[in-house]
N, CA, C and O atoms as a DFTB+ gen file, in Angstrom:
464 C
 N C O
     1  1       0.849      -1.197       0.000
     2  2       0.000       0.000       0.000
     3  2       0.886       1.249       0.000
     4  3       1.993       1.231       0.539
     5  1       0.411       2.291      -0.585
     6  2       1.131       3.551      -0.674
     7  2       1.449       4.090       0.725
     8  3       0.575       4.139       1.591
     9  1       2.707       4.494       0.937
    10  2       3.141       4.979       2.252
    11  2       2.363       6.224       2.682
    12  3       2.074       6.387       3.867
    13  1       2.024       7.097       1.746
    14  2       1.280       8.310       2.091
    15  2      -0.129       7.946       2.560
    16  3      -0.615       8.490       3.552
    17  1      -0.783       7.028       1.850
    18  2      -2.134       6.614       2.257
    19  2      -2.120       5.866       3.587
    20  3      -2.998       6.064       4.426
    21  1      -1.127       5.014       3.772
    22  2      -0.999       4.303       5.048
    23  2      -0.799       5.290       6.184
    24  3      -1.458       5.200       7.220
    25  1       0.106       6.224       5.986
    26  2       0.369       7.240       6.997
    27  2      -0.878       8.070       7.280
    28  3      -1.205       8.323       8.440
    29  1      -1.573       8.493       6.238
    30  2      -2.786       9.303       6.415
    31  2      -3.869       8.512       7.153
    32  3      -4.547       9.061       8.022
    33  1      -4.037       7.240       6.820
    34  2      -5.027       6.422       7.515
    35  2      -4.718       6.280       8.997
    36  3      -5.609       6.383       9.841
    37  1      -3.452       6.043       9.305
    38  2      -3.045       5.953      10.710
    39  2      -3.221       7.300      11.418
    40  3      -3.592       7.344      12.591
    41  1      -2.953       8.397      10.703
    42  2      -3.137       9.722      11.297
    43  2      -4.608      10.019      11.558
    44  3      -4.931      10.690      12.538
    45  1      -5.499       9.538      10.709
    46  2      -6.936       9.705      10.973
    47  2      -7.286       9.004      12.284
    48  3      -7.938       9.586      13.151
    49  1      -6.850       7.752      12.425
    50  2      -7.119       7.013      13.673
    51  2      -6.515       7.747      14.875
    52  3      -7.165       7.900      15.910
    53  1      -5.286       8.192      14.726
    54  2      -4.614       8.921      15.799
    55  2      -5.388      10.169      16.188
    56  3      -5.551      10.461      17.373
    57  1      -5.859      10.900      15.199
    58  2      -6.564      12.150      15.480
    59  2      -7.926      11.932      16.115
    60  3      -8.388      12.775      16.885
    61  1      -8.573      10.824      15.811
    62  2      -9.835      10.524      16.500
    63  2      -9.566      10.351      17.996
    64  3     -10.263      10.930      18.829
    65  1      -8.553       9.552      18.329
    66  2      -8.204       9.374      19.744
    67  2      -7.728      10.684      20.369
    68  3      -8.096      11.004      21.499
    69  1      -6.905      11.444      19.630
    70  2      -6.395      12.706      20.155
    71  2      -7.536      13.669      20.471
    72  3      -7.548      14.309      21.522
    73  1      -8.482      13.760      19.561
    74  2      -9.598      14.683      19.757
    75  2     -10.418      14.284      20.974
    76  3     -10.819      15.141      21.761
    77  1     -10.670      12.992      21.133
    78  2     -11.386      12.538      22.324
    79  2     -10.569      12.787      23.583
    80  3     -11.116      13.211      24.601
    81  1      -9.265      12.528      23.527
    82  2      -8.416      12.747      24.705
    83  2      -8.400      14.215      25.114
    84  3      -8.427      14.533      26.303
    85  1      -8.357      15.097      24.141
    86  2      -8.227      16.518      24.445
    87  2      -9.547      17.194      24.793
    88  3      -9.564      18.147      25.572
    89  1     -10.657      16.712      24.225
    90  2     -11.899      17.479      24.350
    91  2     -13.086      16.737      24.937
    92  3     -13.994      17.391      25.448
    93  1     -13.136      15.415      24.897
    94  2     -14.320      14.692      25.374
    95  2     -14.567      14.916      26.862
    96  3     -15.714      14.893      27.308
    97  1     -13.510      15.130      27.627
    98  2     -13.687      15.350      29.072
    99  2     -14.465      16.632      29.366
   100  3     -15.026      16.778      30.453
   101  1     -14.503      17.559      28.414
   102  2     -15.277      18.785      28.624
   103  2     -16.764      18.472      28.758
   104  3     -17.497      19.177      29.451
   105  1     -17.198      17.409      28.089
   106  2     -18.593      16.991      28.164
   107  2     -18.775      15.884      29.202
   108  3     -19.663      15.962      30.050
   109  1     -17.941      14.866      29.131
   110  2     -18.131      13.665      29.939
   111  2     -17.728      13.837      31.402
   112  3     -18.352      13.248      32.285
   113  1     -16.724      14.613      31.662
   114  2     -16.222      14.768      33.040
   115  2     -16.399      16.190      33.549
   116  3     -15.697      16.614      34.468
   117  1     -17.314      16.914      32.970
   118  2     -17.574      18.288      33.391
   119  2     -17.997      18.298      34.856
   120  3     -18.887      17.549      35.257
   121  1     -17.368      19.132      35.637
   122  2     -17.685      19.223      37.052
   123  2     -16.839      18.309      37.922
   124  3     -16.870      18.410      39.148
   125  1     -16.085      17.418      37.294
   126  2     -15.178      16.535      38.043
   127  2     -13.828      17.218      38.186
   128  3     -13.525      18.178      37.477
   129  1     -13.037      16.722      39.094
   130  2     -11.712      17.291      39.329
   131  2     -10.868      17.175      38.055
   132  3     -10.935      16.171      37.347
   133  1     -10.082      18.200      37.776
   134  2      -9.289      18.233      36.549
   135  2      -8.288      17.085      36.486
   136  3      -7.939      16.625      35.398
   137  1      -7.823      16.621      37.645
   138  2      -6.848      15.534      37.655
   139  2      -7.456      14.245      37.102
   140  3      -6.778      13.500      36.394
   141  1      -8.700      13.977      37.410
   142  2      -9.388      12.812      36.850
   143  2      -9.469      12.946      35.333
   144  3      -9.209      11.989      34.604
   145  1      -9.827      14.125      34.868
   146  2      -9.903      14.358      33.419
   147  2      -8.534      14.146      32.769
   148  3      -8.441      13.571      31.684
   149  1      -7.477      14.611      33.431
   150  2      -6.128      14.442      32.879
   151  2      -5.743      12.971      32.815
   152  3      -5.164      12.529      31.822
   153  1      -6.050      12.214      33.846
   154  2      -5.700      10.793      33.861
   155  2      -6.473      10.005      32.801
   156  3      -5.905       9.154      32.116
   157  1      -7.761      10.290      32.673
   158  2      -8.559       9.635      31.632
   159  2      -8.027      10.025      30.251
   160  3      -7.905       9.175      29.369
   161  1      -7.714      11.296      30.066
   162  2      -7.180      11.765      28.781
   163  2      -5.854      11.090      28.451
   164  3      -5.614      10.737      27.296
   165  1      -5.004      10.908      29.433
   166  2      -3.730      10.214      29.194
   167  2      -3.965       8.776      28.747
   168  3      -3.266       8.265      27.871
   169  1      -4.946       8.135      29.350
   170  2      -5.277       6.769      28.952
   171  2      -5.725       6.696      27.506
   172  3      -5.331       5.790      26.772
   173  1      -6.541       7.642      27.099
   174  2      -7.005       7.686      25.705
   175  2      -5.848       8.067      24.778
   176  3      -5.731       7.539      23.672
   177  1      -5.000       8.982      25.237
   178  2      -3.886       9.454      24.413
   179  2      -2.871       8.351      24.124
   180  3      -2.152       8.423      23.127
   181  1      -2.804       7.340      24.975
   182  2      -1.907       6.224      24.690
   183  2      -2.251       5.618      23.333
   184  3      -1.358       5.311      22.543
   185  1      -3.532       5.446      23.064
   186  2      -3.949       4.881      21.784
   187  2      -3.636       5.831      20.630
   188  3      -3.331       5.398      19.519
   189  1      -3.715       7.126      20.909
   190  2      -3.315       8.103      19.887
   191  2      -1.878       7.851      19.466
   192  3      -1.577       7.797      18.274
   193  1      -0.997       7.699      20.435
   194  2       0.415       7.510      20.130
   195  2       0.688       6.185      19.439
   196  3       1.616       6.086      18.637
   197  1      -0.109       5.165      19.739
   198  2       0.079       3.871      19.080
   199  2      -0.217       3.948      17.584
   200  3       0.260       3.112      16.816
   201  1      -0.991       4.932      17.169
   202  2      -1.239       5.166      15.747
   203  2      -0.324       6.258      15.186
   204  3       0.152       6.157      14.055
   205  1      -0.085       7.292      15.978
   206  2       0.659       8.453      15.499
   207  2       2.125       8.143      15.235
   208  3       2.672       8.579      14.223
   209  1       2.760       7.410      16.112
   210  2       4.189       7.129      15.933
   211  2       4.450       6.338      14.650
   212  3       5.302       6.748      13.861
   213  1       3.752       5.220      14.407
   214  2       4.005       4.552      13.124
   215  2       3.573       5.395      11.918
   216  3       4.191       5.316      10.857
   217  1       2.522       6.196      12.076
   218  2       2.095       7.068      10.973
   219  2       3.218       8.009      10.568
   220  3       3.501       8.170       9.381
   221  1       3.853       8.625      11.545
   222  2       4.932       9.566      11.241
   223  2       6.165       8.852      10.701
   224  3       6.839       9.362       9.805
   225  1       6.460       7.676      11.241
   226  2       7.633       6.929      10.761
   227  2       7.437       6.479       9.311
   228  3       8.363       6.555       8.503
   229  1       6.238       6.013       8.989
   230  2       5.945       5.586       7.614
   231  2       5.900       6.798       6.685
   232  3       6.477       6.775       5.597
   233  1       5.215       7.849       7.117
   234  2       5.100       9.050       6.289
   235  2       6.432       9.703       6.007
   236  3       6.641      10.257       4.928
   237  1       7.343       9.643       6.976
   238  2       8.648      10.289       6.828
   239  2       9.521       9.598       5.777
   240  3      10.528      10.156       5.344
   241  1       9.140       8.396       5.371
   242  2       9.910       7.724       4.319
   243  2       9.680       8.360       2.952
   244  3      10.494       8.193       2.044
   245  1       8.568       9.093       2.801
   246  2       8.242       9.685       1.495
   247  2       7.922      11.177       1.559
   248  3       7.819      11.829       0.520
   249  1       7.767      11.717       2.752
   250  2       7.426      13.134       2.917
   251  2       8.451      13.812       3.812
   252  3       9.094      13.169       4.642
   253  1       8.591      15.114       3.631
   254  2       9.427      15.883       4.556
   255  2       8.655      16.075       5.858
   256  3       7.451      15.827       5.910
   257  1       9.329      16.505       6.884
   258  2       8.666      16.748       8.170
   259  2       7.583      17.818       8.013
   260  3       6.499      17.683       8.580
   261  1       7.861      18.864       7.261
   262  2       6.873      19.920       7.041
   263  2       5.639      19.406       6.323
   264  3       4.513      19.738       6.694
   265  1       5.852      18.596       5.296
   266  2       4.721      18.025       4.565
   267  2       3.904      17.105       5.462
   268  3       2.674      17.130       5.431
   269  1       4.582      16.303       6.250
   270  2       3.904      15.389       7.167
   271  2       3.073      16.169       8.186
   272  3       1.956      15.770       8.517
   273  1       3.611      17.264       8.675
   274  2       2.885      18.084       9.660
   275  2       1.655      18.719       9.042
   276  3       0.604      18.761       9.682
   277  1       1.753      19.210       7.827
   278  2       0.600      19.823       7.171
   279  2      -0.487      18.785       6.920
   280  3      -1.670      19.071       7.103
   281  1      -0.098      17.582       6.502
   282  2      -1.081      16.506       6.328
   283  2      -1.788      16.251       7.654
   284  3      -3.010      16.105       7.693
   285  1      -1.023      16.199       8.736
   286  2      -1.611      15.949      10.059
   287  2      -2.575      17.071      10.441
   288  3      -3.633      16.796      11.008
   289  1      -2.242      18.308      10.151
   290  2      -3.114      19.430      10.510
   291  2      -4.419      19.406       9.720
   292  3      -5.482      19.706      10.262
   293  1      -4.339      19.052       8.446
   294  2      -5.558      18.937       7.634
   295  2      -6.449      17.827       8.196
   296  3      -7.661      18.000       8.325
   297  1      -5.849      16.704       8.522
   298  2      -6.611      15.601       9.107
   299  2      -7.183      16.009      10.455
   300  3      -8.333      15.689      10.760
   301  1      -6.397      16.712      11.271
   302  2      -6.877      17.144      12.591
   303  2      -8.123      18.015      12.472
   304  3      -9.081      17.824      13.221
   305  1      -8.123      18.966      11.544
   306  2      -9.300      19.822      11.366
   307  2     -10.467      19.016      10.806
   308  3     -11.618      19.246      11.175
   309  1     -10.172      18.078       9.922
   310  2     -11.228      17.234       9.343
   311  2     -11.887      16.344      10.390
   312  3     -13.064      16.008      10.258
   313  1     -11.163      15.964      11.406
   314  2     -11.720      15.166      12.507
   315  2     -12.387      16.075      13.543
   316  3     -13.453      15.752      14.068
   317  1     -11.753      17.205      13.830
   318  2     -12.236      18.088      14.895
   319  2     -13.589      18.719      14.586
   320  3     -14.447      18.800      15.466
   321  1     -13.788      19.157      13.368
   322  2     -15.036      19.856      13.036
   323  2     -16.256      18.965      13.271
   324  3     -17.170      19.381      13.982
   325  1     -16.309      17.755      12.703
   326  2     -17.478      16.912      12.996
   327  2     -17.599      16.568      14.483
   328  3     -18.708      16.500      15.013
   329  1     -16.474      16.350      15.155
   330  2     -16.494      16.061      16.591
   331  2     -17.129      17.205      17.367
   332  3     -18.004      16.985      18.204
   333  1     -16.688      18.420      17.089
   334  2     -17.201      19.567      17.846
   335  2     -18.673      19.826      17.555
   336  3     -19.423      20.239      18.439
   337  1     -19.082      19.583      16.322
   338  2     -20.477      19.834      15.948
   339  2     -21.397      18.733      16.481
   340  3     -22.427      19.028      17.088
   341  1     -21.035      17.474      16.261
   342  2     -21.933      16.365      16.611
   343  2     -21.795      15.897      18.053
   344  3     -22.789      15.546      18.689
   345  1     -20.577      15.887      18.573
   346  2     -20.368      15.365      19.917
   347  2     -20.515      16.444      20.986
   348  3     -21.199      16.251      21.991
   349  1     -19.863      17.581      20.754
   350  2     -19.920      18.668      21.738
   351  2     -21.067      19.643      21.487
   352  3     -21.296      20.551      22.286
   353  1     -21.787      19.459      20.380
   354  2     -22.955      20.285      20.036
   355  2     -22.598      21.756      19.852
   356  3     -23.394      22.643      20.162
   357  1     -21.392      22.004      19.344
   358  2     -20.982      23.374      19.021
   359  2     -21.614      23.756      17.687
   360  3     -21.820      22.892      16.835
   361  1     -21.922      25.026      17.494
   362  2     -22.504      25.426      16.204
   363  2     -21.461      25.330      15.082
   364  3     -20.280      25.610      15.288
   365  1     -21.919      24.934      13.909
   366  2     -21.047      24.906      12.739
   367  2     -20.877      26.346      12.259
   368  3     -21.858      27.030      11.964
   369  1     -19.649      26.791      12.186
   370  2     -19.373      28.172      11.815
   371  2     -18.643      28.235      10.483
   372  3     -17.912      27.319      10.105
   373  1     -18.857      29.322       9.796
   374  2     -18.157      29.560       8.544
   375  2     -16.649      29.671       8.771
   376  3     -15.866      29.475       7.842
   377  1     -16.248      29.980       9.983
   378  2     -14.814      30.088      10.298
   379  2     -14.076      28.776      10.032
   380  3     -12.896      28.796       9.684
   381  1     -14.757      27.634      10.192
   382  2     -14.127      26.356       9.880
   383  2     -13.777      26.290       8.401
   384  3     -12.723      25.764       8.042
   385  1     -14.628      26.805       7.549
   386  2     -14.344      26.834       6.113
   387  2     -13.127      27.697       5.836
   388  3     -12.243      27.298       5.078
   389  1     -13.071      28.870       6.439
   390  2     -11.931      29.764       6.207
   391  2     -10.637      29.128       6.718
   392  3      -9.595      29.222       6.070
   393  1     -10.711      28.484       7.877
   394  2      -9.523      27.795       8.404
   395  2      -9.096      26.682       7.451
   396  3      -7.906      26.495       7.200
   397  1     -10.073      25.946       6.922
   398  2      -9.765      24.890       5.964
   399  2      -9.121      25.431       4.699
   400  3      -8.190      24.826       4.167
   401  1      -9.607      26.566       4.213
   402  2      -9.005      27.179       3.023
   403  2      -7.574      27.634       3.292
   404  3      -6.705      27.513       2.428
   405  1      -7.338      28.150       4.480
   406  2      -5.963      28.520       4.850
   407  2      -5.062      27.283       4.871
   408  3      -3.914      27.335       4.428
   409  1      -5.592      26.173       5.389
   410  2      -4.815      24.931       5.388
   411  2      -4.546      24.441       3.959
   412  3      -3.472      23.912       3.675
   413  1      -5.517      24.618       3.070
   414  2      -5.273      24.246       1.671
   415  2      -4.130      25.071       1.081
   416  3      -3.327      24.568       0.295
   417  1      -4.069      26.335       1.470
   418  2      -2.936      27.165       1.049
   419  2      -1.626      26.622       1.602
   420  3      -0.618      26.589       0.896
   421  1      -1.637      26.201       2.847
   422  2      -0.442      25.612       3.457
   423  2      -0.048      24.329       2.734
   424  3       1.136      24.084       2.504
   425  1      -1.035      23.510       2.377
   426  2      -0.760      22.282       1.626
   427  2      -0.094      22.633       0.298
   428  3       0.902      22.018      -0.084
   429  1      -0.637      23.610      -0.394
   430  2      -0.049      24.018      -1.672
   431  2       1.422      24.400      -1.504
   432  3       2.278      23.918      -2.246
   433  1       1.713      25.258      -0.538
   434  2       3.086      25.731      -0.380
   435  2       4.033      24.617       0.062
   436  3       5.199      24.615      -0.335
   437  1       3.563      23.679       0.866
   438  2       4.430      22.598       1.325
   439  2       4.666      21.532       0.245
   440  3       5.685      20.842       0.260
   441  1       3.713      21.406      -0.693
   442  2       3.822      20.369      -1.705
   443  2       4.121      20.901      -3.102
   444  3       4.220      20.109      -4.039
   445  1       4.268      22.209      -3.274
   446  2       4.415      22.743      -4.635
   447  2       5.680      22.251      -5.330
   448  3       5.708      22.178      -6.558
   449  1       6.717      21.916      -4.587
   450  2       7.921      21.393      -5.241
   451  2       7.668      20.016      -5.849
   452  3       8.320      19.642      -6.824
   453  1       6.741      19.268      -5.293
   454  2       6.390      17.947      -5.838
   455  2       5.407      18.050      -6.998
   456  3       5.245      17.105      -7.770
   457  1       4.752      19.202      -7.115
   458  2       3.743      19.367      -8.154
   459  2       4.334      19.655      -9.527
   460  3       3.652      19.495     -10.539
   461  1       5.552      20.062      -9.573
   462  2       6.098      20.294     -10.899
   463  2       7.145      21.300     -10.867
   464  3       7.721      21.624     -11.906
């Protein structure tokens, strides 16, 4: 399988766990001591790292560190927006579109040497 697709797939899995680790406690553990939220988040984040580390190692075989980071940021926003809207019940804002367009610009600049 293509190293970029493998890396991106692992990064999607990693970002799902990361998003839950970083933000789910705002809903699920609201009103509980912050230390409990931190410990639960660390437990979830372990699974993030089990996907993220191989994703970066595989991706680095074909992408530069900058390119790999931009791919991760695009995936992070792609995971975060549905999470915040559906799970945390945040309103969908046009600002997500503008942020996404800015990321597309970042993708262009990081990958333009490969484009031709």
